[in-house]
Amino acid sequence: MDQDGNVDAAWMNRVHEIVDYVISQGLYCIINVHHDTGADGNGWVSWLKADASNYTANKARYEKLWQQIANEFRNYDQRLLFEAYNEMLDAKSSWNFAQSSTAYDAINKYAQSFVDVVRATGGNNAQRNLIVSAYGASSGSGKWSERWCHRHIGRWRCWCRFRNGRNYLRPQKAERMSANV
């Protein structure tokens, strides 16, 4: 994105090309805001954080990004899903549970902005399945479920991952949980 929040046309064309490849094979495709969230490190600082001041500072940019994506793909069928963000963490990059309860409030605001913006673009987005993740996309050991916002409207899914310590890479120990809400 440029400084005004516009997605580079060549980048959007490439995303379109990949989505078309996937859909043409009869598969489902998920578009998400992936590397804009997550842990900071190795010179990388994510611009989306589960943090109240971060939400206030980036709300317009985040909504403009999703408006562009949603408009671009509004006529695609239900084999295309949108995911609001991936593994959003707080300002301290805390995994599994946030260090502050305000992080949960902020992630709910990001999720609601996503739903509102995508739905407002019309077309198939009015009924498209949308995905919002729990804090860090994790089942965590915190109390995120007590703070989960249930205001989201329409067809959407919440999903999280269960990582069982150092054994989470073993197939017999890994679980993926998904629930219709």
XYZ file of C-alpha atoms in Angstrom, residues 2-147:
146
model
C 1.124 3.502 -0.646
C 1.037 6.281 1.953
C -2.598 7.009 1.060
C -3.628 3.393 1.647
C -4.012 2.445 -2.011
C -3.123 -1.116 -2.941
C -0.583 -1.348 -5.743
C -2.424 -2.294 -8.958
C 0.225 -4.849 -9.964
C -0.050 -6.512 -6.553
C -3.850 -6.648 -6.749
C -3.596 -8.118 -10.262
C -1.270 -10.831 -8.946
C -3.645 -11.647 -6.090
C -6.463 -11.823 -8.638
C -4.412 -14.213 -10.778
C -3.741 -16.552 -7.845
C -7.371 -16.480 -6.692
C -8.472 -17.335 -10.231
C -6.011 -20.261 -10.330
C -7.430 -21.656 -7.104
C -11.101 -21.141 -7.996
C -10.607 -22.608 -11.497
C -9.492 -25.868 -9.866
C -12.738 -26.111 -7.887
C -11.018 -25.231 -4.617
C -11.890 -22.742 -1.935
C -9.635 -19.743 -1.480
C -9.049 -17.467 1.521
C -7.740 -13.935 1.204
C -6.434 -12.442 4.412
C -4.287 -9.656 5.786
C -1.487 -11.997 6.734
C 1.925 -10.461 7.302
C 0.536 -7.147 8.515
C -0.007 -8.702 11.951
C 2.006 -10.973 14.210
C 5.161 -10.805 16.253
C 7.713 -8.080 15.710
C 11.334 -9.071 15.269
C 14.307 -9.241 12.928
C 13.697 -5.678 11.801
C 10.009 -6.294 11.083
C 7.287 -4.331 12.849
C 3.687 -5.223 12.050
C 1.335 -2.284 11.567
C -1.773 -4.007 12.950
C -1.815 -4.692 16.683
C -4.531 -5.698 19.134
C -4.128 -2.376 20.879
C -6.588 0.497 21.374
C -4.236 3.264 20.222
C -3.138 1.153 17.239
C -6.757 0.637 16.211
C -7.459 4.360 16.438
C -4.344 5.197 14.404
C -4.887 2.516 11.712
C -8.671 2.102 11.491
C -9.077 4.168 8.303
C -6.122 2.484 6.580
C -7.333 -0.999 7.566
C -10.879 -0.277 6.400
C -9.636 1.203 3.105
C -7.536 -1.910 2.494
C -10.518 -4.209 3.023
C -12.797 -1.972 0.980
C -10.421 -2.300 -1.984
C -10.122 -6.067 -1.607
C -13.865 -6.545 -1.142
C -14.733 -4.366 -4.136
C -12.248 -6.205 -6.315
C -13.756 -9.610 -5.504
C -17.399 -8.793 -4.702
C -18.755 -10.820 -7.614
C -16.874 -14.020 -6.763
C -18.968 -16.871 -5.409
C -18.843 -18.489 -1.979
C -15.671 -20.415 -2.792
C -13.825 -17.231 -1.922
C -13.629 -16.360 1.766
C -12.102 -13.355 3.472
C -10.191 -13.529 6.742
C -9.872 -10.244 8.643
C -6.300 -10.749 9.890
C -3.877 -13.474 10.877
C -2.532 -14.014 14.384
C -3.030 -10.465 15.604
C -1.016 -9.818 18.763
C -0.840 -6.995 21.288
C 1.786 -4.236 21.347
C 4.149 -6.554 23.264
C 3.784 -9.369 20.682
C 2.423 -11.697 23.368
C 1.455 -15.146 22.100
C -1.587 -17.175 23.245
C -3.055 -14.510 25.514
C -2.828 -10.739 25.664
C -1.064 -8.825 28.395
C -3.953 -6.372 28.666
C -7.713 -6.758 28.471
C -7.843 -3.759 26.110
C -6.205 -5.946 23.452
C -9.368 -8.028 23.272
C -11.477 -4.908 22.870
C -9.218 -3.713 20.051
C -9.303 -7.036 18.201
C -13.099 -6.975 18.403
C -13.085 -3.493 16.872
C -10.855 -4.654 14.018
C -13.171 -7.628 13.454
C -16.279 -5.441 13.439
C -14.674 -2.923 11.060
C -13.816 -5.778 8.716
C -17.358 -7.169 8.726
C -18.958 -3.748 8.288
C -16.683 -2.695 5.424
C -16.928 -5.976 3.509
C -20.714 -6.205 3.866
C -21.137 -2.591 2.706
C -19.475 -3.338 -0.647
C -22.479 -5.404 -1.739
C -22.498 -8.046 -4.426
C -21.769 -11.514 -3.064
C -20.010 -9.888 -0.098
C -23.406 -9.288 1.469
C -23.579 -13.033 2.217
C -19.941 -14.114 1.862
C -18.504 -16.313 4.606
C -16.079 -14.191 6.592
C -13.449 -15.378 9.048
C -12.365 -13.604 12.203
C -9.759 -15.074 14.498
C -9.388 -15.149 18.222
C -6.451 -13.297 19.764
C -3.285 -14.646 18.119
C -5.536 -17.142 16.263
C -4.936 -19.224 19.360
C -7.029 -21.118 21.842
C -4.548 -19.653 24.336
C -4.612 -19.849 28.073
C -6.111 -16.435 28.610
C -9.743 -15.485 28.874
C -10.372 -14.289 25.329
C -13.674 -16.146 25.161
C -15.079 -13.915 27.890
C -14.297 -10.878 25.774
